[in-house]
Amino acid sequence: MKKRLFLSATMLAVAALSSVSAIAQTNTFKIGLILPMTGQQATTGRQIEAAARLYMAQNGDNVAGKKIELIVKDDTSVPDVTRRLAQELIVNDKVNVLAGFGITPSAFATAPLATQSKTPMVVMAAATSSITQASPYIVRTSFTLAQAAVAMGDWAPKNGIKKVVTLVSDYGPGIDAEKYFKERLTFNGGQVAESLRVPLRNPDFAPFLQKVRDLKPDALFVFVPSGAGAAVMKQFLERGMDKAGIKLIGTGDVTDDDQLNDMGDGALGVVTSHHYSAAHPSALNKKFVEAFGKANKGLRPNFMAVGGYDGMRVIYEALKITKGKGGGEALLAAMKGQIFESPRGPMFIDAQTRDVVQNIYLRKVERKGGQLYNVEFDVIKDVKDPGKEK
Ligand code: VNL
């Protein structure tokens, strides 16, 4: 008798507890943010986390009756770790949305889990065109290398650059950058003399740069992921490539705002194409850059930060549109077609491809107020990912 009473009391307590957690669960909206916080891509994680926290500080953590909970996990940019963390976030934490993804292999490793669990997956960094085709639950707020590279393939030959050597990191985004730049340059009457690929992990640029010097092109076109640009710039200058008359061009990853200011005067005049510059002259961007710096000891936001900030916007708005009700499918539907002003300029999420459509700017490194910036001087409006047309 006594034992039964005890048992049922325990059961009641357990039932009460689980209903409490059920309530807590339904009143919380969990975002699992997986980023490289350590290792070679750590600056990408730091920038995106800071931007996500800034967005939350500015917009509150109460949306459509839900308390937003941000769970940040460090995948050290190892795809197997990304997949394991995503699995844990889905199964144990029951996250409503997955987000982040610093490099392409991490996004690909997670895509099947998003599909199986019907969890929207907001890609805030990784930029290979085909990522959005890996799962119908993927929405992207970063950019694609095809978007950026095509603009450079148009600009260069019109500005006296005919013979080019390309140098890219040997994985998805690098191969896209190489392909789309070459295609457009050739179409415009230019020529790629040689295509060089360097390993993603611990690259040594020296032997490649020596080769470029010997080939004497008008310009070297570079794609390396965020965080690696300063090393390329340093070795390019140390080898006197600029003095040998070889220009450095590329997508804006190489003159990354996270590192640009420490690259020195040798970076002056470098022209790149990209979707975001911290110097973008809009009122919204000025506010963003100032607030970001204030919250992060003067850190300048780079293109990764803006991908994270806008990704949070897309998630918040989807939650508002669905009024806090509905699961992954409803959230995903509410993410498609969102159109808004970002610190980068106008952007929207193409409802068909779930990819970002945005302006691509041509920019030149200049000194402004004592600091190095990518100063925009031309724009190609509303660029869809060219990688989807094939
Ligand atoms: C990727 C593309 C990563 C561009 C990057 O930095 C970048 C990627 C970490 O898709 O892996 O600048």
Short mmCIF file of C-alpha atoms and ligand atoms in Angstrom, two decimals, residues 41 44 102-105 125-128 131 143 145 171 173 223-226 253 303-304, ligand 1:
data_model
loop_
_atom_site.label_atom_id
_atom_site.label_comp_id
_atom_site.label_asym_id
_atom_site.label_seq_id
_atom_site.Cartn_x
_atom_site.Cartn_y
_atom_site.Cartn_z
CA GLN A 41 38.07 29.29 -39.62
CA THR A 44 34.11 33.24 -39.23
CA GLY A 102 31.20 28.14 -41.81
CA ILE A 103 32.45 26.04 -44.69
CA THR A 104 30.89 24.14 -47.57
CA PRO A 105 31.75 20.58 -46.38
CA ALA A 125 28.49 31.49 -44.50
CA ALA A 126 29.16 28.56 -46.84
CA ALA A 127 29.00 29.69 -50.47
CA THR A 128 29.24 26.87 -53.02
CA ILE A 131 24.57 23.72 -51.39
CA PHE A 143 26.38 34.59 -51.13
CA LEU A 145 31.22 32.51 -55.38
CA TYR A 171 37.29 22.74 -52.70
CA PRO A 173 33.76 27.52 -53.47
CA PHE A 223 39.82 33.01 -53.95
CA VAL A 224 40.72 31.89 -50.45
CA PRO A 225 38.18 31.54 -47.62
CA SER A 226 37.68 34.27 -45.04
CA ASP A 253 37.10 37.13 -49.46
CA PHE A 303 30.74 39.62 -44.90
CA MET A 304 30.33 36.67 -42.53
C1 VNL B 1 33.33 29.34 -47.90
C2 VNL B 1 33.17 30.28 -48.92
C3 VNL B 1 34.02 29.71 -46.72
C4 VNL B 1 33.72 31.56 -48.77
C5 VNL B 1 34.54 30.98 -46.61
O1 VNL B 1 35.20 31.40 -45.49
C6 VNL B 1 34.40 31.91 -47.63
C7 VNL B 1 32.81 27.98 -48.05
C8 VNL B 1 35.30 30.59 -44.35
O2 VNL B 1 31.82 27.79 -48.76
O3 VNL B 1 33.41 27.05 -47.45
O4 VNL B 1 34.96 33.13 -47.49
#
